[in-house]
Amino acid sequence: MTNELGVSVTAFTRGVVIHLSGPLSSGSAMRLREAIAAVDERETPTAILDLAQVPACDVHGMGAIIAAMKHAARRDIRLIVAAAGPPVSRAIERHGLTDRAELRDSLREAVDELEA
């Protein structure tokens, strides 16, 4: 498994979806930080973090998600975490984020909220 994290962004009228693919680990956490920083330039009210293609997330990756949540909160950007698979969901639970993060089971559910 490579440490390279794929990042792409889909823009909507009321926000963006940041699609991640690959493991979110110490070797790839910086890519997530860069993607979140790029959201600032778009001046969007909402960002969705699509984790459907993220098979694993270590403590450094989880740190990047927490940093993204804090960054979004400081800039008054709504951050939705969507489509986390079982390994990533377990990491989110272990780090106590289930009550602090806006979690959605699927990307479709999150995008429907964005477009509503």
mmCIF file of N, CA, C and O in Angstrom, residues 17-115:
data_model
loop_
_atom_site.group_PDB
_atom_site.id
_atom_site.type_symbol
_atom_site.label_atom_id
_atom_site.label_comp_id
_atom_site.label_asym_id
_atom_site.label_seq_id
_atom_site.Cartn_x
_atom_site.Cartn_y
_atom_site.Cartn_z
ATOM 1 N N VAL A 17 -16.596 19.480 -2.251
ATOM 2 C CA VAL A 17 -16.331 18.137 -1.756
ATOM 3 C C VAL A 17 -14.854 17.862 -1.991
ATOM 4 O O VAL A 17 -14.355 18.007 -3.105
ATOM 5 N N ILE A 18 -14.163 17.494 -0.915
ATOM 6 C CA ILE A 18 -12.758 17.109 -1.005
ATOM 7 C C ILE A 18 -12.727 15.591 -0.982
ATOM 8 O O ILE A 18 -13.035 14.972 0.038
ATOM 9 N N HIS A 19 -12.421 14.997 -2.134
ATOM 10 C CA HIS A 19 -12.375 13.543 -2.263
ATOM 11 C C HIS A 19 -10.960 13.068 -1.945
ATOM 12 O O HIS A 19 -9.999 13.543 -2.559
ATOM 13 N N LEU A 20 -10.853 12.145 -1.013
ATOM 14 C CA LEU A 20 -9.557 11.561 -0.667
ATOM 15 C C LEU A 20 -9.533 10.113 -1.099
ATOM 16 O O LEU A 20 -10.547 9.418 -1.018
ATOM 17 N N SER A 21 -8.371 9.645 -1.543
ATOM 18 C CA SER A 21 -8.226 8.230 -1.895
ATOM 19 C C SER A 21 -6.844 7.758 -1.465
ATOM 20 O O SER A 21 -5.842 8.402 -1.756
ATOM 21 N N GLY A 22 -6.835 6.666 -0.723
ATOM 22 C CA GLY A 22 -5.602 6.114 -0.204
ATOM 23 C C GLY A 22 -5.567 6.254 1.303
ATOM 24 O O GLY A 22 -6.434 6.885 1.910
ATOM 25 N N PRO A 23 -4.574 5.660 1.934
ATOM 26 C CA PRO A 23 -4.495 5.708 3.400
ATOM 27 C C PRO A 23 -4.149 7.099 3.898
ATOM 28 O O PRO A 23 -3.356 7.812 3.290
ATOM 29 N N LEU A 24 -4.762 7.458 4.994
ATOM 30 C CA LEU A 24 -4.488 8.742 5.631
ATOM 31 C C LEU A 24 -3.556 8.451 6.798
ATOM 32 O O LEU A 24 -3.966 7.934 7.832
ATOM 33 N N SER A 25 -2.284 8.740 6.583
ATOM 34 C CA SER A 25 -1.253 8.355 7.550
ATOM 35 C C SER A 25 -0.225 9.472 7.685
ATOM 36 O O SER A 25 -0.362 10.541 7.096
ATOM 37 N N SER A 26 0.823 9.195 8.452
ATOM 38 C CA SER A 26 1.859 10.211 8.660
ATOM 39 C C SER A 26 2.465 10.671 7.337
ATOM 40 O O SER A 26 2.812 11.831 7.188
ATOM 41 N N GLY A 27 2.554 9.768 6.373
ATOM 42 C CA GLY A 27 3.148 10.117 5.092
ATOM 43 C C GLY A 27 2.229 10.899 4.177
ATOM 44 O O GLY A 27 2.665 11.463 3.181
ATOM 45 N N SER A 28 0.938 10.956 4.509
ATOM 46 C CA SER A 28 0.000 11.618 3.606
ATOM 47 C C SER A 28 -0.837 12.708 4.272
ATOM 48 O O SER A 28 -1.586 13.404 3.598
ATOM 49 N N ALA A 29 -0.718 12.871 5.565
ATOM 50 C CA ALA A 29 -1.544 13.836 6.291
ATOM 51 C C ALA A 29 -1.349 15.264 5.777
ATOM 52 O O ALA A 29 -2.291 16.056 5.767
ATOM 53 N N MET A 30 -0.147 15.597 5.330
ATOM 54 C CA MET A 30 0.115 16.946 4.825
ATOM 55 C C MET A 30 -0.755 17.256 3.601
ATOM 56 O O MET A 30 -1.193 18.405 3.434
ATOM 57 N N ARG A 31 -1.023 16.261 2.780
ATOM 58 C CA ARG A 31 -1.881 16.487 1.599
ATOM 59 C C ARG A 31 -3.275 16.935 2.024
ATOM 60 O O ARG A 31 -3.870 17.805 1.397
ATOM 61 N N LEU A 32 -3.801 16.333 3.100
ATOM 62 C CA LEU A 32 -5.105 16.755 3.604
ATOM 63 C C LEU A 32 -5.019 18.177 4.125
ATOM 64 O O LEU A 32 -5.887 18.997 3.845
ATOM 65 N N ARG A 33 -3.992 18.490 4.858
ATOM 66 C CA ARG A 33 -3.830 19.860 5.371
ATOM 67 C C ARG A 33 -3.789 20.873 4.228
ATOM 68 O O ARG A 33 -4.379 21.949 4.307
ATOM 69 N N GLU A 34 -3.081 20.548 3.156
ATOM 70 C CA GLU A 34 -3.001 21.438 1.992
ATOM 71 C C GLU A 34 -4.374 21.606 1.339
ATOM 72 O O GLU A 34 -4.738 22.709 0.917
ATOM 73 N N ALA A 35 -5.131 20.509 1.247
ATOM 74 C CA ALA A 35 -6.455 20.567 0.625
ATOM 75 C C ALA A 35 -7.399 21.441 1.439
ATOM 76 O O ALA A 35 -8.158 22.244 0.884
ATOM 77 N N ILE A 36 -7.343 21.313 2.750
ATOM 78 C CA ILE A 36 -8.190 22.140 3.610
ATOM 79 C C ILE A 36 -7.787 23.607 3.503
ATOM 80 O O ILE A 36 -8.643 24.495 3.432
ATOM 81 N N ALA A 37 -6.505 23.886 3.457
ATOM 82 C CA ALA A 37 -6.038 25.266 3.312
ATOM 83 C C ALA A 37 -6.525 25.858 1.987
ATOM 84 O O ALA A 37 -6.860 27.048 1.916
ATOM 85 N N ALA A 38 -6.590 25.037 0.953
ATOM 86 C CA ALA A 38 -7.046 25.511 -0.355
ATOM 87 C C ALA A 38 -8.523 25.890 -0.329
ATOM 88 O O ALA A 38 -8.968 26.717 -1.135
ATOM 89 N N VAL A 39 -9.294 25.309 0.583
ATOM 90 C CA VAL A 39 -10.710 25.659 0.703
ATOM 91 C C VAL A 39 -10.862 27.133 1.065
ATOM 92 O O VAL A 39 -11.796 27.795 0.625
ATOM 93 N N ASP A 40 -9.938 27.661 1.840
ATOM 94 C CA ASP A 40 -9.984 29.084 2.213
ATOM 95 C C ASP A 40 -10.047 29.980 0.986
ATOM 96 O O ASP A 40 -10.753 30.990 0.984
ATOM 97 N N GLU A 41 -9.303 29.619 -0.029
ATOM 98 C CA GLU A 41 -9.237 30.444 -1.232
ATOM 99 C C GLU A 41 -10.574 30.488 -1.961
ATOM 100 O O GLU A 41 -10.857 31.422 -2.690
ATOM 101 N N ARG A 42 -11.379 29.468 -1.771
ATOM 102 C CA ARG A 42 -12.679 29.400 -2.452
ATOM 103 C C ARG A 42 -13.766 30.171 -1.712
ATOM 104 O O ARG A 42 -14.839 30.371 -2.244
ATOM 105 N N GLU A 43 -13.487 30.545 -0.470
ATOM 106 C CA GLU A 43 -14.458 31.267 0.348
ATOM 107 C C GLU A 43 -15.811 30.571 0.339
ATOM 108 O O GLU A 43 -16.851 31.186 0.105
ATOM 109 N N THR A 44 -15.814 29.295 0.620
ATOM 110 C CA THR A 44 -17.019 28.486 0.614
ATOM 111 C C THR A 44 -17.576 28.325 2.026
ATOM 112 O O THR A 44 -16.806 28.275 2.984
ATOM 113 N N PRO A 45 -18.903 28.253 2.178
ATOM 114 C CA PRO A 45 -19.465 28.081 3.512
ATOM 115 C C PRO A 45 -19.420 26.638 4.031
ATOM 116 O O PRO A 45 -19.522 26.407 5.228
ATOM 117 N N THR A 46 -19.268 25.675 3.115
ATOM 118 C CA THR A 46 -19.317 24.262 3.507
ATOM 119 C C THR A 46 -18.281 23.454 2.747
ATOM 120 O O THR A 46 -18.091 23.648 1.552
ATOM 121 N N ALA A 47 -17.641 22.548 3.468
ATOM 122 C CA ALA A 47 -16.726 21.591 2.845
ATOM 123 C C ALA A 47 -17.108 20.190 3.321
ATOM 124 O O ALA A 47 -17.392 19.986 4.502
ATOM 125 N N ILE A 48 -17.141 19.270 2.394
ATOM 126 C CA ILE A 48 -17.408 17.869 2.708
ATOM 127 C C ILE A 48 -16.115 17.106 2.492
ATOM 128 O O ILE A 48 -15.492 17.209 1.439
ATOM 129 N N LEU A 49 -15.725 16.351 3.489
ATOM 130 C CA LEU A 49 -14.541 15.507 3.408
ATOM 131 C C LEU A 49 -15.013 14.099 3.068
ATOM 132 O O LEU A 49 -15.606 13.415 3.902
ATOM 133 N N ASP A 50 -14.799 13.675 1.832
ATOM 134 C CA ASP A 50 -15.244 12.369 1.338
ATOM 135 C C ASP A 50 -14.174 11.326 1.651
ATOM 136 O O ASP A 50 -13.103 11.326 1.048
ATOM 137 N N LEU A 51 -14.482 10.420 2.573
ATOM 138 C CA LEU A 51 -13.528 9.395 3.000
ATOM 139 C C LEU A 51 -13.858 8.016 2.441
ATOM 140 O O LEU A 51 -13.301 7.015 2.896
ATOM 141 N N ALA A 52 -14.728 7.939 1.452
ATOM 142 C CA ALA A 52 -15.169 6.645 0.915
ATOM 143 C C ALA A 52 -14.009 5.791 0.401
ATOM 144 O O ALA A 52 -14.055 4.560 0.491
ATOM 145 N N GLN A 53 -12.969 6.424 -0.122
ATOM 146 C CA GLN A 53 -11.840 5.687 -0.695
ATOM 147 C C GLN A 53 -10.608 5.698 0.210
ATOM 148 O O GLN A 53 -9.488 5.499 -0.254
ATOM 149 N N VAL A 54 -10.821 5.944 1.501
ATOM 150 C CA VAL A 54 -9.731 5.930 2.478
ATOM 151 C C VAL A 54 -9.828 4.628 3.267
ATOM 152 O O VAL A 54 -10.713 4.474 4.103
ATOM 153 N N PRO A 55 -8.933 3.665 2.997
ATOM 154 C CA PRO A 55 -9.043 2.355 3.634
ATOM 155 C C PRO A 55 -8.531 2.313 5.071
ATOM 156 O O PRO A 55 -8.885 1.404 5.833
ATOM 157 N N ALA A 56 -7.705 3.267 5.460
ATOM 158 C CA ALA A 56 -7.105 3.248 6.795
ATOM 159 C C ALA A 56 -6.721 4.656 7.207
ATOM 160 O O ALA A 56 -6.479 5.523 6.367
ATOM 161 N N CYS A 57 -6.661 4.860 8.530
ATOM 162 C CA CYS A 57 -6.311 6.167 9.060
ATOM 163 C C CYS A 57 -5.553 5.945 10.360
ATOM 164 O O CYS A 57 -6.108 5.395 11.312
ATOM 165 N N ASP A 58 -4.280 6.360 10.400
ATOM 166 C CA ASP A 58 -3.504 6.207 11.629
ATOM 167 C C ASP A 58 -3.643 7.465 12.485
ATOM 168 O O ASP A 58 -4.407 8.381 12.168
ATOM 169 N N VAL A 59 -2.909 7.512 13.569
ATOM 170 C CA VAL A 59 -3.012 8.633 14.505
ATOM 171 C C VAL A 59 -2.633 9.962 13.835
ATOM 172 O O VAL A 59 -3.224 11.003 14.133
ATOM 173 N N HIS A 60 -1.703 9.950 12.913
ATOM 174 C CA HIS A 60 -1.315 11.175 12.205
ATOM 175 C C HIS A 60 -2.428 11.622 11.257
ATOM 176 O O HIS A 60 -2.700 12.819 11.134
ATOM 177 N N GLY A 61 -3.051 10.664 10.606
ATOM 178 C CA GLY A 61 -4.186 10.977 9.739
ATOM 179 C C GLY A 61 -5.351 11.534 10.526
ATOM 180 O O GLY A 61 -6.003 12.498 10.112
ATOM 181 N N MET A 62 -5.595 10.929 11.694
ATOM 182 C CA MET A 62 -6.665 11.432 12.540
ATOM 183 C C MET A 62 -6.322 12.833 13.037
ATOM 184 O O MET A 62 -7.196 13.700 13.131
ATOM 185 N N GLY A 63 -5.057 13.075 13.323
ATOM 186 C CA GLY A 63 -4.626 14.421 13.697
ATOM 187 C C GLY A 63 -4.908 15.425 12.594
ATOM 188 O O GLY A 63 -5.298 16.564 12.864
ATOM 189 N N ALA A 64 -4.740 14.994 11.349
ATOM 190 C CA ALA A 64 -5.025 15.875 10.210
ATOM 191 C C ALA A 64 -6.523 16.168 10.109
ATOM 192 O O ALA A 64 -6.924 17.296 9.795
ATOM 193 N N ILE A 65 -7.361 15.175 10.401
ATOM 194 C CA ILE A 65 -8.810 15.396 10.383
ATOM 195 C C ILE A 65 -9.197 16.364 11.497
ATOM 196 O O ILE A 65 -9.988 17.290 11.288
ATOM 197 N N ILE A 66 -8.636 16.172 12.687
ATOM 198 C CA ILE A 66 -8.920 17.078 13.806
ATOM 199 C C ILE A 66 -8.451 18.489 13.473
ATOM 200 O O ILE A 66 -9.165 19.467 13.731
ATOM 201 N N ALA A 67 -7.266 18.609 12.883
ATOM 202 C CA ALA A 67 -6.764 19.924 12.478
ATOM 203 C C ALA A 67 -7.691 20.556 11.444
ATOM 204 O O ALA A 67 -7.938 21.767 11.485
ATOM 205 N N ALA A 68 -8.218 19.753 10.530
ATOM 206 C CA ALA A 68 -9.152 20.264 9.518
ATOM 207 C C ALA A 68 -10.418 20.778 10.183
ATOM 208 O O ALA A 68 -10.948 21.829 9.802
ATOM 209 N N MET A 69 -10.911 20.044 11.182
ATOM 210 C CA MET A 69 -12.108 20.480 11.905
ATOM 211 C C MET A 69 -11.863 21.819 12.602
ATOM 212 O O MET A 69 -12.694 22.725 12.543
ATOM 213 N N LYS A 70 -10.718 21.951 13.247
ATOM 214 C CA LYS A 70 -10.387 23.191 13.947
ATOM 215 C C LYS A 70 -10.208 24.351 12.970
ATOM 216 O O LYS A 70 -10.671 25.466 13.214
ATOM 217 N N HIS A 71 -9.527 24.076 11.863
ATOM 218 C CA HIS A 71 -9.307 25.091 10.839
ATOM 219 C C HIS A 71 -10.650 25.602 10.307
ATOM 220 O O HIS A 71 -10.860 26.819 10.188
ATOM 221 N N ALA A 72 -11.536 24.665 9.997
ATOM 222 C CA ALA A 72 -12.855 25.042 9.483
ATOM 223 C C ALA A 72 -13.628 25.861 10.513
ATOM 224 O O ALA A 72 -14.240 26.875 10.166
ATOM 225 N N ALA A 73 -13.584 25.446 11.767
ATOM 226 C CA ALA A 73 -14.311 26.167 12.819
ATOM 227 C C ALA A 73 -13.788 27.595 12.962
ATOM 228 O O ALA A 73 -14.583 28.540 13.115
ATOM 229 N N ARG A 74 -12.473 27.775 12.901
ATOM 230 C CA ARG A 74 -11.893 29.120 13.025
ATOM 231 C C ARG A 74 -12.336 30.032 11.877
ATOM 232 O O ARG A 74 -12.421 31.241 12.045
ATOM 233 N N ARG A 75 -12.583 29.455 10.736
ATOM 234 C CA ARG A 75 -12.948 30.252 9.558
ATOM 235 C C ARG A 75 -14.443 30.206 9.262
ATOM 236 O O ARG A 75 -14.890 30.610 8.203
ATOM 237 N N ASP A 76 -15.209 29.662 10.203
ATOM 238 C CA ASP A 76 -16.663 29.586 10.076
ATOM 239 C C ASP A 76 -17.084 28.811 8.829
ATOM 240 O O ASP A 76 -18.013 29.202 8.120
ATOM 241 N N ILE A 77 -16.372 27.733 8.551
ATOM 242 C CA ILE A 77 -16.705 26.826 7.453
ATOM 243 C C ILE A 77 -17.311 25.572 8.064
ATOM 244 O O ILE A 77 -16.743 24.988 8.992
ATOM 245 N N ARG A 78 -18.452 25.179 7.576
ATOM 246 C CA ARG A 78 -19.080 23.936 8.031
ATOM 247 C C ARG A 78 -18.328 22.784 7.388
ATOM 248 O O ARG A 78 -18.213 22.715 6.165
ATOM 249 N N LEU A 79 -17.820 21.847 8.200
ATOM 250 C CA LEU A 79 -17.094 20.689 7.685
ATOM 251 C C LEU A 79 -17.886 19.433 7.991
ATOM 252 O O LEU A 79 -18.188 19.144 9.159
ATOM 253 N N ILE A 80 -18.237 18.700 6.942
ATOM 254 C CA ILE A 80 -18.960 17.439 7.065
ATOM 255 C C ILE A 80 -18.010 16.314 6.676
ATOM 256 O O ILE A 80 -17.362 16.379 5.632
ATOM 257 N N VAL A 81 -17.930 15.304 7.513
ATOM 258 C CA VAL A 81 -17.101 14.126 7.238
ATOM 259 C C VAL A 81 -18.036 13.027 6.751
ATOM 260 O O VAL A 81 -18.961 12.622 7.468
ATOM 261 N N ALA A 82 -17.813 12.562 5.527
ATOM 262 C CA ALA A 82 -18.760 11.635 4.905
ATOM 263 C C ALA A 82 -18.119 10.325 4.464
ATOM 264 O O ALA A 82 -16.961 10.294 4.058
ATOM 265 N N ALA A 83 -18.908 9.268 4.547
ATOM 266 C CA ALA A 83 -18.632 7.968 3.930
ATOM 267 C C ALA A 83 -17.396 7.256 4.473
ATOM 268 O O ALA A 83 -16.724 6.539 3.747
ATOM 269 N N ALA A 84 -17.117 7.429 5.756
ATOM 270 C CA ALA A 84 -15.980 6.727 6.344
ATOM 271 C C ALA A 84 -16.302 5.236 6.434
ATOM 272 O O ALA A 84 -17.368 4.853 6.922
ATOM 273 N N GLY A 85 -15.385 4.403 5.954
ATOM 274 C CA GLY A 85 -15.544 2.963 6.049
ATOM 275 C C GLY A 85 -15.280 2.493 7.471
ATOM 276 O O GLY A 85 -14.862 3.272 8.335
ATOM 277 N N PRO A 86 -15.500 1.205 7.733
ATOM 278 C CA PRO A 86 -15.353 0.680 9.102
ATOM 279 C C PRO A 86 -14.016 0.989 9.784
ATOM 280 O O PRO A 86 -14.026 1.439 10.938
ATOM 281 N N PRO A 87 -12.857 0.810 9.129
ATOM 282 C CA PRO A 87 -11.608 1.115 9.844
ATOM 283 C C PRO A 87 -11.478 2.589 10.221
ATOM 284 O O PRO A 87 -11.035 2.924 11.324
ATOM 285 N N VAL A 88 -11.893 3.465 9.340
ATOM 286 C CA VAL A 88 -11.797 4.903 9.608
ATOM 287 C C VAL A 88 -12.858 5.310 10.634
ATOM 288 O O VAL A 88 -12.589 6.106 11.531
ATOM 289 N N SER A 89 -14.044 4.728 10.541
ATOM 290 C CA SER A 89 -15.089 5.004 11.533
ATOM 291 C C SER A 89 -14.633 4.613 12.931
ATOM 292 O O SER A 89 -14.878 5.344 13.901
ATOM 293 N N ARG A 90 -13.965 3.471 13.040
ATOM 294 C CA ARG A 90 -13.448 3.045 14.352
ATOM 295 C C ARG A 90 -12.413 4.042 14.872
ATOM 296 O O ARG A 90 -12.394 4.366 16.061
ATOM 297 N N ALA A 91 -11.561 4.551 13.997
ATOM 298 C CA ALA A 91 -10.559 5.545 14.411
ATOM 299 C C ALA A 91 -11.252 6.824 14.875
ATOM 300 O O ALA A 91 -10.852 7.428 15.871
ATOM 301 N N ILE A 92 -12.294 7.231 14.180
ATOM 302 C CA ILE A 92 -13.048 8.427 14.560
ATOM 303 C C ILE A 92 -13.662 8.227 15.948
ATOM 304 O O ILE A 92 -13.598 9.111 16.793
ATOM 305 N N GLU A 93 -14.225 7.054 16.184
ATOM 306 C CA GLU A 93 -14.807 6.750 17.497
ATOM 307 C C GLU A 93 -13.733 6.737 18.586
ATOM 308 O O GLU A 93 -13.936 7.304 19.665
ATOM 309 N N ARG A 94 -12.592 6.088 18.313
ATOM 310 C CA ARG A 94 -11.505 6.009 19.301
ATOM 311 C C ARG A 94 -11.018 7.384 19.719
ATOM 312 O O ARG A 94 -10.588 7.586 20.847
ATOM 313 N N HIS A 95 -11.061 8.334 18.811
ATOM 314 C CA HIS A 95 -10.573 9.682 19.099
ATOM 315 C C HIS A 95 -11.689 10.598 19.614
ATOM 316 O O HIS A 95 -11.477 11.804 19.763
ATOM 317 N N GLY A 96 -12.854 10.039 19.868
ATOM 318 C CA GLY A 96 -13.943 10.805 20.471
ATOM 319 C C GLY A 96 -14.554 11.857 19.581
ATOM 320 O O GLY A 96 -15.074 12.863 20.074
ATOM 321 N N LEU A 97 -14.522 11.642 18.271
ATOM 322 C CA LEU A 97 -15.040 12.655 17.350
ATOM 323 C C LEU A 97 -16.503 12.456 16.972
ATOM 324 O O LEU A 97 -17.072 13.305 16.293
ATOM 325 N N THR A 98 -17.105 11.373 17.410
ATOM 326 C CA THR A 98 -18.484 11.107 16.981
ATOM 327 C C THR A 98 -19.456 12.186 17.464
ATOM 328 O O THR A 98 -20.450 12.455 16.805
ATOM 329 N N ASP A 99 -19.160 12.818 18.586
ATOM 330 C CA ASP A 99 -20.031 13.879 19.094
ATOM 331 C C ASP A 99 -19.614 15.264 18.605
ATOM 332 O O ASP A 99 -20.415 16.191 18.627
ATOM 333 N N ARG A 100 -18.370 15.406 18.163
ATOM 334 C CA ARG A 100 -17.862 16.725 17.776
ATOM 335 C C ARG A 100 -17.911 16.971 16.274
ATOM 336 O O ARG A 100 -17.903 18.120 15.839
ATOM 337 N N ALA A 101 -17.912 15.915 15.492
ATOM 338 C CA ALA A 101 -17.871 16.067 14.032
ATOM 339 C C ALA A 101 -19.258 15.876 13.432
ATOM 340 O O ALA A 101 -20.089 15.159 13.978
ATOM 341 N N GLU A 102 -19.492 16.536 12.310
ATOM 342 C CA GLU A 102 -20.707 16.283 11.539
ATOM 343 C C GLU A 102 -20.404 15.092 10.645
ATOM 344 O O GLU A 102 -19.682 15.216 9.647
ATOM 345 N N LEU A 103 -20.933 13.939 11.007
ATOM 346 C CA LEU A 103 -20.664 12.702 10.270
ATOM 347 C C LEU A 103 -21.881 12.306 9.458
ATOM 348 O O LEU A 103 -23.011 12.384 9.943
ATOM 349 N N ARG A 104 -21.629 11.875 8.234
ATOM 350 C CA ARG A 104 -22.698 11.364 7.382
ATOM 351 C C ARG A 104 -22.267 10.005 6.857
ATOM 352 O O ARG A 104 -21.099 9.789 6.531
ATOM 353 N N ASP A 105 -23.228 9.088 6.745
ATOM 354 C CA ASP A 105 -22.921 7.722 6.325
ATOM 355 C C ASP A 105 -22.487 7.634 4.869
ATOM 356 O O ASP A 105 -21.719 6.753 4.510
ATOM 357 N N SER A 106 -22.998 8.528 4.042
ATOM 358 C CA SER A 106 -22.660 8.453 2.617
ATOM 359 C C SER A 106 -22.375 9.842 2.063
ATOM 360 O O SER A 106 -22.829 10.859 2.603
ATOM 361 N N LEU A 107 -21.646 9.854 0.969
ATOM 362 C CA LEU A 107 -21.370 11.115 0.284
ATOM 363 C C LEU A 107 -22.673 11.696 -0.260
ATOM 364 O O LEU A 107 -22.897 12.901 -0.197
ATOM 365 N N ARG A 108 -23.544 10.840 -0.776
ATOM 366 C CA ARG A 108 -24.820 11.313 -1.325
ATOM 367 C C ARG A 108 -25.625 12.074 -0.273
ATOM 368 O O ARG A 108 -26.195 13.133 -0.546
ATOM 369 N N GLU A 109 -25.669 11.524 0.945
ATOM 370 C CA GLU A 109 -26.386 12.175 2.039
ATOM 371 C C GLU A 109 -25.805 13.569 2.309
ATOM 372 O O GLU A 109 -26.543 14.546 2.470
ATOM 373 N N ALA A 110 -24.489 13.675 2.335
ATOM 374 C CA ALA A 110 -23.842 14.956 2.594
ATOM 375 C C ALA A 110 -24.078 15.943 1.461
ATOM 376 O O ALA A 110 -24.371 17.122 1.700
ATOM 377 N N VAL A 111 -23.984 15.486 0.225
ATOM 378 C CA VAL A 111 -24.197 16.361 -0.932
ATOM 379 C C VAL A 111 -25.649 16.814 -0.992
ATOM 380 O O VAL A 111 -25.929 17.976 -1.324
ATOM 381 N N ASP A 112 -26.580 15.924 -0.652
ATOM 382 C CA ASP A 112 -27.999 16.323 -0.628
ATOM 383 C C ASP A 112 -28.206 17.475 0.352
ATOM 384 O O ASP A 112 -28.956 18.404 0.062
ATOM 385 N N GLU A 113 -27.549 17.430 1.501
ATOM 386 C CA GLU A 113 -27.639 18.538 2.463
ATOM 387 C C GLU A 113 -27.052 19.818 1.881
ATOM 388 O O GLU A 113 -27.576 20.897 2.077
ATOM 389 N N LEU A 114 -25.951 19.666 1.176
ATOM 390 C CA LEU A 114 -25.268 20.812 0.583
ATOM 391 C C LEU A 114 -26.158 21.487 -0.459
ATOM 392 O O LEU A 114 -26.200 22.714 -0.543
ATOM 393 N N GLU A 115 -26.869 20.697 -1.212
ATOM 394 C CA GLU A 115 -27.685 21.229 -2.291
ATOM 395 C C GLU A 115 -29.074 21.653 -1.842
ATOM 396 O O GLU A 115 -29.813 22.282 -2.599
#
